[in-house]
Amino acid sequence: MKKILQEYDINQSTMMLLPATHCDYDTIVYEQQQQLAIAKTPLQLVKAACLEGGATYDGRRKAMTHLTGSKQKVPIPIHPQYDIFAFPTQSPHRFENSWIFYHHIKSIKPYEAPTNTNIQSIITFTNGEQLQMKESHYIVEKQIQRTAMCIITLAKKLPITL
């Protein structure tokens, strides 16, 4: 990461947004082929992308809460028409929260360490990149299931265009 960007548009290559503790940037974006440093928080990027996708973050969050019943760590359909769905690993307003983009996940497994560690699970992405997570395998698996439910629910609601 050489250059720090002031703006970033979430796109179909975006795999994850990680918070950064750096004085010059707030987010590390992982795309399929590169990593980028961005001078905005992950939540700011998600909110901006929702607007670009045609609705506010709060509107998308309320709709998903209504349609799926999820009230915490609600998955967000950022650009449903482009299959861009993300879920938070923690409360979206917590600094430690990361955003994971559903369609890039290949697998998730519990982390089996020989010693006591904060790492509890590992997500493997379709490009082979791995993310060690502090969240348990169960919690991340639940978030993946909620996001899948969000995708299925929206697929039933969206009109079919020819």
XYZ file of N, CA and C in Angstrom:
486
model
N 0.857 -1.179 0.000
C 0.000 0.000 0.000
C 0.900 1.239 0.000
N 1.004 1.848 -1.150
C 1.854 3.025 -1.263
C 1.056 4.314 -1.204
N -0.060 4.324 -1.892
C -0.851 5.528 -2.012
C -2.074 5.457 -1.114
N -2.379 6.573 -0.468
C -3.576 6.664 0.368
C -4.644 7.396 -0.427
N -5.789 6.755 -0.590
C -6.885 7.343 -1.353
C -7.852 8.054 -0.419
N -8.385 9.167 -0.882
C -9.378 9.907 -0.105
C -10.773 9.323 -0.300
N -11.014 8.734 -1.460
C -12.311 8.160 -1.796
C -12.119 6.729 -2.289
N -13.163 5.939 -2.149
C -13.149 4.574 -2.668
C -14.579 4.157 -2.947
N -14.803 3.564 -4.100
C -16.120 3.046 -4.446
C -16.120 1.533 -4.276
N -16.944 1.049 -3.382
C -17.098 -0.389 -3.206
C -17.584 -0.964 -4.524
N -16.994 -2.096 -4.917
C -17.321 -2.674 -6.215
C -17.317 -4.200 -6.114
N -17.485 -4.875 -7.238
C -17.579 -6.331 -7.234
C -16.265 -7.009 -6.864
N -15.155 -6.281 -6.854
C -13.871 -6.848 -6.447
C -13.597 -6.682 -4.952
N -14.410 -5.889 -4.263
C -14.202 -5.641 -2.834
C -14.507 -6.908 -2.043
N -13.509 -7.370 -1.274
C -13.675 -8.585 -0.466
C -13.918 -8.278 1.008
N -13.228 -7.251 1.519
C -13.387 -6.911 2.930
C -12.875 -5.501 3.190
N -13.442 -4.888 4.222
C -13.020 -3.582 4.710
C -12.578 -3.778 6.151
N -11.319 -3.483 6.425
C -10.796 -3.643 7.782
C -10.461 -2.281 8.372
N -10.780 -2.063 9.641
C -10.423 -0.792 10.264
C -8.908 -0.712 10.452
N -8.383 0.496 10.347
C -6.936 0.693 10.487
C -6.654 1.706 11.595
N -5.619 1.446 12.357
C -5.173 2.387 13.381
C -3.924 3.085 12.860
N -4.135 3.963 11.932
C -3.037 4.692 11.293
C -3.430 6.159 11.241
N -2.463 7.044 11.377
C -2.803 8.469 11.407
C -3.222 9.015 10.042
N -2.874 8.339 8.941
C -3.186 8.854 7.607
C -4.368 8.180 6.924
N -4.784 7.020 7.402
C -5.932 6.339 6.795
C -6.691 5.555 7.854
N -7.968 5.271 7.538
C -8.865 4.623 8.496
C -9.302 3.220 8.090
N -9.097 2.864 6.818
C -9.567 1.576 6.312
C -8.527 0.953 5.399
N -8.402 -0.363 5.519
C -7.643 -1.132 4.535
C -8.680 -1.933 3.756
N -8.717 -1.687 2.455
C -9.643 -2.392 1.573
C -8.880 -3.528 0.913
N -9.445 -4.710 0.997
C -8.895 -5.858 0.283
C -9.767 -6.104 -0.934
N -9.154 -6.013 -2.090
C -9.808 -6.395 -3.334
C -9.181 -7.699 -3.793
N -9.713 -8.282 -4.842
C -9.210 -9.567 -5.318
C -7.729 -9.500 -5.695
N -7.282 -8.379 -6.219
C -5.902 -8.282 -6.713
C -5.027 -7.295 -5.960
N -5.573 -6.548 -5.010
C -4.778 -5.510 -4.349
C -5.354 -5.115 -2.998
N -4.526 -4.379 -2.246
C -4.944 -3.778 -0.986
C -4.806 -2.273 -1.134
N -5.760 -1.543 -0.563
C -5.767 -0.090 -0.673
C -5.946 0.533 0.706
N -5.319 1.657 0.940
C -5.503 2.419 2.171
C -6.427 3.586 1.854
N -7.476 3.737 2.656
C -8.488 4.753 2.387
C -8.653 5.647 3.616
N -8.771 6.947 3.379
C -8.877 7.927 4.461
C -10.322 8.130 4.920
N -11.104 7.071 4.920
C -12.468 7.089 5.460
C -12.660 5.804 6.241
N -13.611 5.833 7.175
C -13.863 4.642 7.977
C -14.633 3.612 7.143
N -14.587 2.346 7.554
C -15.374 1.339 6.839
C -16.868 1.687 6.766
N -17.429 2.177 7.861
C -18.850 2.512 7.860
C -19.138 3.669 6.907
N -18.268 4.650 6.827
C -18.451 5.749 5.876
C -18.463 5.219 4.443
N -17.592 4.260 4.151
C -17.541 3.676 2.807
C -18.815 2.896 2.492
N -19.302 2.132 3.462
C -20.529 1.365 3.264
C -21.712 2.300 3.067
N -21.811 3.341 3.867
C -22.912 4.294 3.729
C -22.893 4.978 2.365
N -21.724 5.390 1.909
C -21.607 6.037 0.595
C -21.991 5.067 -0.521
N -21.579 3.809 -0.392
C -21.893 2.806 -1.416
C -23.394 2.517 -1.456
N -24.041 2.506 -0.310
C -25.493 2.300 -0.285
C -26.196 3.417 -1.051
N -25.769 4.648 -0.837
C -26.363 5.770 -1.572
C -26.157 5.613 -3.073
N -24.956 5.202 -3.462
C -24.687 4.965 -4.887
C -25.576 3.845 -5.419
N -25.934 2.907 -4.547
C -26.799 1.794 -4.926
C -28.278 2.127 -4.904
N -28.627 3.353 -4.510
C -30.011 3.790 -4.616
C -30.795 3.932 -3.328
N -30.150 3.763 -2.169
C -30.870 3.902 -0.898
C -29.883 4.266 0.206
N -30.401 4.735 1.318
C -29.521 5.052 2.438
C -29.145 3.768 3.180
N -28.056 3.830 3.898
C -27.639 2.713 4.753
C -28.745 2.397 5.757
N -29.267 3.444 6.407
C -30.315 3.230 7.412
C -31.555 2.609 6.794
N -31.899 3.022 5.577
C -33.049 2.441 4.888
C -32.833 0.972 4.570
N -31.643 0.642 4.079
C -31.337 -0.762 3.767
C -31.328 -1.598 5.049
N -30.776 -1.043 6.107
C -30.719 -1.760 7.381
C -32.134 -2.024 7.915
N -32.987 -0.994 7.880
C -34.369 -1.160 8.351
C -35.121 -2.179 7.505
N -34.923 -2.137 6.193
C -35.603 -3.088 5.307
C -35.169 -4.517 5.625
N -33.882 -4.733 5.845
C -33.395 -6.087 6.149
C -33.870 -6.550 7.513
N -33.953 -5.639 8.473
C -34.492 -5.989 9.788
C -35.952 -6.415 9.644
N -36.702 -5.674 8.858
C -38.115 -5.987 8.637
C -38.285 -7.320 7.897
N -37.510 -7.529 6.841
C -37.691 -8.713 6.000
C -37.129 -9.998 6.613
N -36.056 -9.873 7.401
C -35.395 -11.079 7.911
C -35.563 -11.281 9.410
N -35.930 -10.230 10.132
C -36.057 -10.342 11.576
C -34.750 -10.122 12.323
N -33.641 -9.992 11.608
C -32.345 -9.729 12.261
C -32.324 -8.304 12.788
N -31.867 -8.152 14.037
C -31.825 -6.820 14.639
C -30.402 -6.362 14.945
N -29.486 -7.303 15.066
C -28.099 -6.957 15.368
C -27.201 -7.459 14.251
N -26.157 -6.696 13.981
C -25.188 -7.065 12.944
C -25.903 -7.443 11.644
N -26.794 -6.580 11.234
C -27.652 -6.826 10.079
C -26.829 -6.789 8.789
N -26.958 -7.790 7.932
C -26.288 -7.760 6.628
C -26.862 -6.614 5.784
N -26.034 -6.044 4.945
C -26.460 -4.902 4.137
C -26.364 -5.231 2.652
N -27.482 -5.098 1.925
C -27.442 -5.250 0.469
C -26.955 -3.935 -0.150
N -25.678 -3.819 -0.351
C -25.090 -2.558 -0.808
C -25.513 -2.256 -2.247
N -25.300 -3.199 -3.134
C -25.733 -3.117 -4.539
C -26.343 -4.467 -4.899
N -27.586 -4.728 -4.518
C -28.156 -6.056 -4.769
C -28.147 -6.438 -6.246
N -28.334 -5.452 -7.123
C -28.367 -5.764 -8.549
C -27.017 -6.233 -9.074
N -25.939 -5.968 -8.351
C -24.592 -6.432 -8.724
C -24.072 -7.512 -7.776
N -24.956 -8.072 -6.963
C -24.592 -9.093 -5.985
C -23.523 -8.620 -5.001
N -23.643 -7.384 -4.549
C -22.706 -6.861 -3.549
C -23.453 -6.771 -2.222
N -23.182 -7.772 -1.379
C -23.783 -7.879 -0.051
C -22.653 -7.986 0.960
N -22.784 -7.284 2.075
C -21.738 -7.327 3.099
C -22.366 -7.523 4.471
N -21.559 -8.075 5.375
C -22.030 -8.199 6.751
C -20.951 -7.700 7.697
N -21.388 -7.102 8.820
C -20.432 -6.637 9.825
C -20.022 -7.781 10.747
N -18.800 -7.720 11.227
C -18.338 -8.741 12.162
C -18.718 -8.406 13.599
N -18.976 -7.130 13.847
C -19.400 -6.651 15.163
C -20.440 -5.560 14.928
N -20.787 -4.826 15.961
C -21.675 -3.689 15.759
C -21.003 -2.739 14.770
N -21.722 -2.277 13.753
C -21.115 -1.398 12.747
C -20.530 -0.108 13.312
N -20.963 0.291 14.491
C -20.466 1.534 15.072
C -19.220 1.334 15.950
N -18.819 0.097 16.147
C -17.595 -0.180 16.914
C -16.376 -0.031 16.007
N -15.321 0.506 16.555
C -14.106 0.686 15.760
C -13.591 -0.642 15.205
N -13.675 -1.706 15.989
C -13.088 -2.996 15.611
C -13.853 -3.719 14.503
N -15.013 -3.188 14.136
C -15.843 -3.862 13.142
C -15.188 -3.893 11.762
N -15.277 -5.057 11.141
C -14.864 -5.225 9.742
C -16.109 -5.563 8.928
N -16.038 -5.318 7.639
C -17.121 -5.695 6.730
C -16.596 -6.765 5.794
N -17.334 -7.861 5.702
C -16.964 -8.991 4.847
C -17.988 -9.066 3.709
N -17.498 -9.264 2.498
C -18.369 -9.295 1.319
C -18.655 -10.745 0.936
N -19.922 -11.085 1.034
C -20.418 -12.457 0.981
C -19.925 -13.270 -0.218
N -20.011 -12.751 -1.407
C -19.736 -13.545 -2.602
C -18.261 -13.888 -2.802
N -17.409 -13.362 -1.959
C -15.977 -13.684 -2.049
C -15.556 -14.763 -1.054
N -16.471 -15.210 -0.208
C -16.132 -16.207 0.804
C -16.106 -17.599 0.174
N -14.993 -18.272 0.365
C -14.881 -19.659 -0.094
C -15.223 -20.613 1.050
N -14.646 -20.343 2.234
C -14.912 -21.219 3.378
C -14.598 -20.490 4.679
N -15.083 -21.090 5.754
C -14.759 -20.602 7.100
C -14.490 -21.831 7.951
N -13.506 -21.703 8.817
C -13.218 -22.827 9.710
C -12.758 -22.294 11.067
N -12.968 -23.097 12.099
C -12.459 -22.701 13.416
C -10.935 -22.706 13.395
N -10.345 -21.803 14.156
C -8.894 -21.757 14.260
C -8.473 -22.677 15.396
N -7.653 -23.632 15.069
C -7.202 -24.592 16.075
C -5.737 -24.323 16.382
N -5.526 -23.520 17.401
C -4.170 -23.139 17.791
C -3.687 -24.002 18.946
N -2.397 -24.341 18.963
C -1.862 -25.127 20.066
C -1.791 -24.329 21.375
N -1.807 -23.007 21.271
C -1.746 -22.169 22.471
C -2.954 -21.244 22.506
N -3.156 -20.618 23.647
C -4.261 -19.688 23.809
C -4.026 -18.455 22.936
N -5.016 -18.087 22.124
C -4.880 -16.952 21.218
C -6.226 -16.259 21.076
N -6.195 -15.032 20.580
C -7.439 -14.302 20.328
C -8.108 -14.743 19.032
N -7.377 -15.402 18.157
C -7.917 -15.832 16.877
C -8.832 -17.033 17.101
N -10.078 -16.941 16.603
C -11.028 -18.027 16.805
C -11.506 -18.676 15.514
N -11.404 -17.953 14.386
C -11.847 -18.518 13.114
C -11.038 -17.926 11.967
N -11.095 -18.613 10.829
C -10.374 -18.159 9.640
C -11.330 -18.214 8.454
N -11.440 -17.074 7.759
C -12.202 -17.032 6.518
C -11.202 -17.156 5.374
N -11.490 -18.046 4.435
C -10.700 -18.149 3.209
C -11.561 -17.584 2.090
N -10.965 -16.682 1.312
C -11.676 -16.048 0.208
C -11.397 -16.793 -1.092
N -12.184 -16.507 -2.094
C -12.083 -17.225 -3.369
C -10.722 -17.026 -4.047
N -10.014 -15.957 -3.725
C -8.682 -15.732 -4.320
C -7.558 -16.353 -3.481
N -7.920 -17.077 -2.418
C -6.929 -17.730 -1.569
C -6.500 -16.919 -0.354
N -6.834 -15.653 -0.321
C -6.515 -14.784 0.821
C -7.238 -15.312 2.056
N -6.581 -15.199 3.225
C -7.203 -15.639 4.467
C -7.258 -14.495 5.465
N -8.317 -14.489 6.252
C -8.499 -13.491 7.301
C -8.695 -14.212 8.614
N -7.812 -13.928 9.572
C -7.956 -14.483 10.913
C -8.892 -13.574 11.694
N -9.877 -14.195 12.324
C -10.925 -13.434 12.994
C -10.919 -13.689 14.493
N -11.222 -12.651 15.253
C -11.386 -12.789 16.698
C -12.753 -13.374 17.035
N -13.685 -13.235 16.113
C -15.030 -13.748 16.316
C -15.031 -15.270 16.166
N -15.909 -15.918 16.915
C -15.970 -17.376 16.873
C -16.486 -17.863 15.518
N -16.166 -19.101 15.221
C -16.650 -19.746 14.006
C -18.177 -19.688 13.967
N -18.813 -19.942 15.090
C -20.276 -19.921 15.181
C -20.834 -18.544 14.806
N -20.255 -17.492 15.345
C -20.734 -16.120 15.081
C -20.579 -15.779 13.603
N -19.424 -16.066 13.020
C -19.188 -15.747 11.612
C -20.105 -16.588 10.724
N -20.273 -17.847 11.066
C -21.171 -18.725 10.309
C -22.595 -18.175 10.349
N -23.014 -17.685 11.503
C -24.351 -17.100 11.645
C -24.495 -15.861 10.762
N -23.470 -15.046 10.688
C -23.492 -13.854 9.830
C -23.585 -14.245 8.353
N -22.878 -15.284 7.968
C -22.943 -15.776 6.591
C -24.366 -16.262 6.291
N -24.974 -16.984 7.218
C -26.344 -17.474 7.029
C -27.342 -16.317 6.938
N -27.169 -15.298 7.781
C -28.056 -14.128 7.732
C -27.954 -13.432 6.378
N -26.731 -13.340 5.868
C -26.533 -12.684 4.574
C -27.171 -13.503 3.457
N -27.023 -14.813 3.514
C -27.669 -15.673 2.521
C -29.190 -15.493 2.576
N -29.734 -15.396 3.775
C -31.168 -15.175 3.942
C -31.588 -13.833 3.336
N -30.758 -12.828 3.529
C -30.986 -11.507 2.950
C -31.027 -11.597 1.423
N -30.084 -12.306 0.835
C -30.004 -12.458 -0.624
C -31.243 -13.176 -1.152
N -31.627 -14.262 -0.502
C -32.800 -15.035 -0.934
C -34.070 -14.203 -0.797
N -34.201 -13.493 0.304
C -35.381 -12.664 0.538
C -35.501 -11.581 -0.527
N -34.407 -10.928 -0.837
C -34.443 -9.873 -1.854
C -34.709 -10.451 -3.241
N -34.180 -11.617 -3.522
C -34.405 -12.238 -4.830
C -35.899 -12.486 -5.049
N -36.608 -12.809 -3.981
C -38.046 -13.042 -4.090
C -38.814 -11.746 -4.279
N -38.260 -10.619 -3.764
C -38.959 -9.337 -3.797
C -38.682 -8.540 -5.062
N -37.509 -8.727 -5.676
C -37.134 -7.927 -6.832
C -37.890 -8.386 -8.077
N -38.326 -7.433 -8.900
C -38.997 -7.821 -10.134
C -38.003 -8.422 -11.125
N -38.472 -9.331 -11.939
C -37.631 -9.939 -12.959
C -37.700 -9.069 -14.210
N -36.530 -8.699 -14.720
C -36.484 -7.869 -15.926
C -35.926 -8.692 -17.082
N -36.462 -8.453 -18.250
C -36.006 -9.165 -19.452
C -35.226 -8.258 -20.352
